[in-house]
Amino acid sequence: MDTIAFFSSKRYDQESFQRANQAHGLQFEFFENRLRPQNAQIASQYEIVCAFVNDELDRETLTTLAAGKTRLIALRCAGFNNVDLKAAARLGIRVVRVPAYSPYSVAEHVLALLFTLNRKTHRAYNRVREGNFSIEGLQGFDIHGKSVGIIGTGKIGAIVASIFKGLGCTVFAHDVYPNPECESIGIQYVDLDTLFQSSDIISLHCPLTKETHHIIGREALLSMKRGVTIINTSRGALIDTYAAIQGLKSGKIGQLGLDVYEEEDELFFEDLSSHIIQDDVFMRLLTFPNVLVTGHQAFFTHEALSDIARTTLKNIVDYRQGHELINEVKA
Ligand code: NAI
């Protein structure tokens, strides 16, 4: 049986996949490197390649893969914006993904970012450890009673919306396809501009597409309330980082919580603590006391990792057995 090649794989991937593999007995080869045009030749020796969010599955990589043995890309993530689906189809490579895994993992991370930023627990933690018990500068606001705007009310956005509802917020939403579940709990769908104008807190849960690229940019920020809190756990390029920095400098953005960043592929998932980081825009973001960045960890719970491994292996087994690929993504 052919071995499956994993790229961008970490110890936690190996553990969760080996656990899930007890039901299948497949063979794995784990590579820590990100898959990119430069190492696609190695990947092309495998019929099935398992990739993650920042692997570069562009036309160049896919052409090399197709010239070799690769016929299936099994994404172990929900988003597929890093795959040139048209090129894959043309080259005869099929692409599967994990459309749903514990959506609570990401939804709850939104709360982690928001509550940390708002009540400044990250700063309080450091102060108290140093014997500094001053609470000067740690003031937050009640989340209860605030207006929250959710962009994208699919699996994750709908849970986020219901959590905010439970916290006593007024929740507005915007989606190209309103979700009846959200409507049934009193969430009001509005156009994007109304959402921007009305929300104290905005959380992004739509995919990255041509339409949503820089959905939060200079223009959008102009419509927003002064001091707005923005949380992005979806994809980095939903936010124009330059515009966000201007918004932070002017005070338009009161708090910014990011689990994703538009140029994250050069940074995230690696220990760069002994390196000189070259991305000045990212480093500028880190200078703001009201910005909190986590390195794409919103999905990182036990439940989500188990779901991801189980579904990915099911996708692979279905492909091997010639069954219908229910999680196939097409251009
Ligand atoms: P989903 O597909 O269930 O929901 C996405 C929603 O966005 C859908 O309701 C869709 O109609 C809506 N949408 C599409 N285009 C839109 C537009 N132009 N304006 C407004 N809404 C639009 O996806 P799910 O599972 O809720 O995931 C959402 C996003 O979260 C994913 O696309 C992915 O980028 C991100 N994600 C991030 C993770 C992390 O660890 N930070 C982990 C998993 C997902």
XYZ file of N, CA and C in Angstrom, residues 103 150-162 171-190 205:
105
model
N -16.437 23.047 15.629
C -16.497 24.499 15.388
C -16.404 25.268 16.702
N -21.379 39.870 13.278
C -20.715 38.635 12.850
C -20.762 38.594 11.322
N -19.608 38.499 10.698
C -19.576 38.400 9.228
C -19.309 36.943 8.875
N -20.314 36.298 8.284
C -20.221 34.865 7.981
C -20.838 34.064 9.114
N -22.016 33.508 8.866
C -22.700 32.746 9.930
C -22.872 31.292 9.498
N -21.766 30.680 9.093
C -21.756 29.244 8.821
C -21.600 28.514 10.143
N -20.833 27.426 10.126
C -20.743 26.582 11.320
C -20.148 27.345 12.513
N -19.041 28.054 12.270
C -18.371 28.742 13.387
C -19.116 30.028 13.759
N -19.412 30.838 12.734
C -20.067 32.137 12.984
C -21.382 31.971 13.731
N -22.134 30.916 13.407
C -23.435 30.714 14.073
C -23.238 30.443 15.563
N -22.188 29.686 15.903
C -21.932 29.402 17.327
C -21.485 30.675 18.045
N -20.617 31.433 17.370
C -20.156 32.696 17.966
C -21.363 33.606 18.220
N -22.253 33.660 17.224
C -23.438 34.514 17.359
C -24.278 34.080 18.562
N -24.454 32.759 18.720
C -25.305 32.312 19.834
C -24.613 32.538 21.180
N -27.022 41.054 18.551
C -26.141 40.477 17.528
C -26.676 40.770 16.132
N -25.831 41.395 15.334
C -26.115 41.613 13.915
C -25.269 40.638 13.118
N -25.766 40.270 11.945
C -24.971 39.358 11.123
C -25.060 39.773 9.664
N -24.026 39.367 8.941
C -24.041 39.557 7.488
C -23.518 38.281 6.851
N -24.273 37.774 5.883
C -23.856 36.568 5.169
C -24.556 36.580 3.823
N -23.912 36.009 2.829
C -24.577 35.927 1.516
C -25.745 34.927 1.584
N -25.658 33.982 2.516
C -26.772 33.044 2.748
C -27.145 33.083 4.219
N -28.155 33.866 4.602
C -28.537 33.916 6.024
C -28.841 32.524 6.561
N -28.490 32.301 7.814
C -28.626 30.988 8.445
C -29.919 30.984 9.287
N -30.895 30.130 8.914
C -32.183 30.124 9.633
C -32.023 29.884 11.131
N -30.985 29.096 11.497
C -30.732 28.841 12.928
C -30.464 30.152 13.677
N -29.713 31.034 13.012
C -29.398 32.329 13.635
C -30.651 33.203 13.684
N -31.400 33.187 12.587
C -32.618 34.010 12.560
C -33.571 33.565 13.670
N -33.603 32.231 13.912
C -34.561 31.707 14.906
C -34.216 32.135 16.331
N -32.964 32.557 16.572
C -32.644 33.033 17.940
C -32.545 34.563 17.980
N -33.121 35.185 16.951
C -33.263 36.645 16.999
C -32.066 37.425 16.499
N -31.226 36.777 15.701
C -30.083 37.510 15.152
C -30.537 38.201 13.874
N -30.209 39.475 13.794
C -30.734 40.275 12.694
C -29.707 40.385 11.565
N -30.086 39.974 10.357
C -29.188 40.111 9.203
C -29.291 41.528 8.648
N -28.153 42.123 8.414
C -28.108 43.502 7.907
C -27.045 43.567 6.805
N -15.985 35.547 10.239
C -16.132 34.086 10.087
C -16.501 33.668 8.681
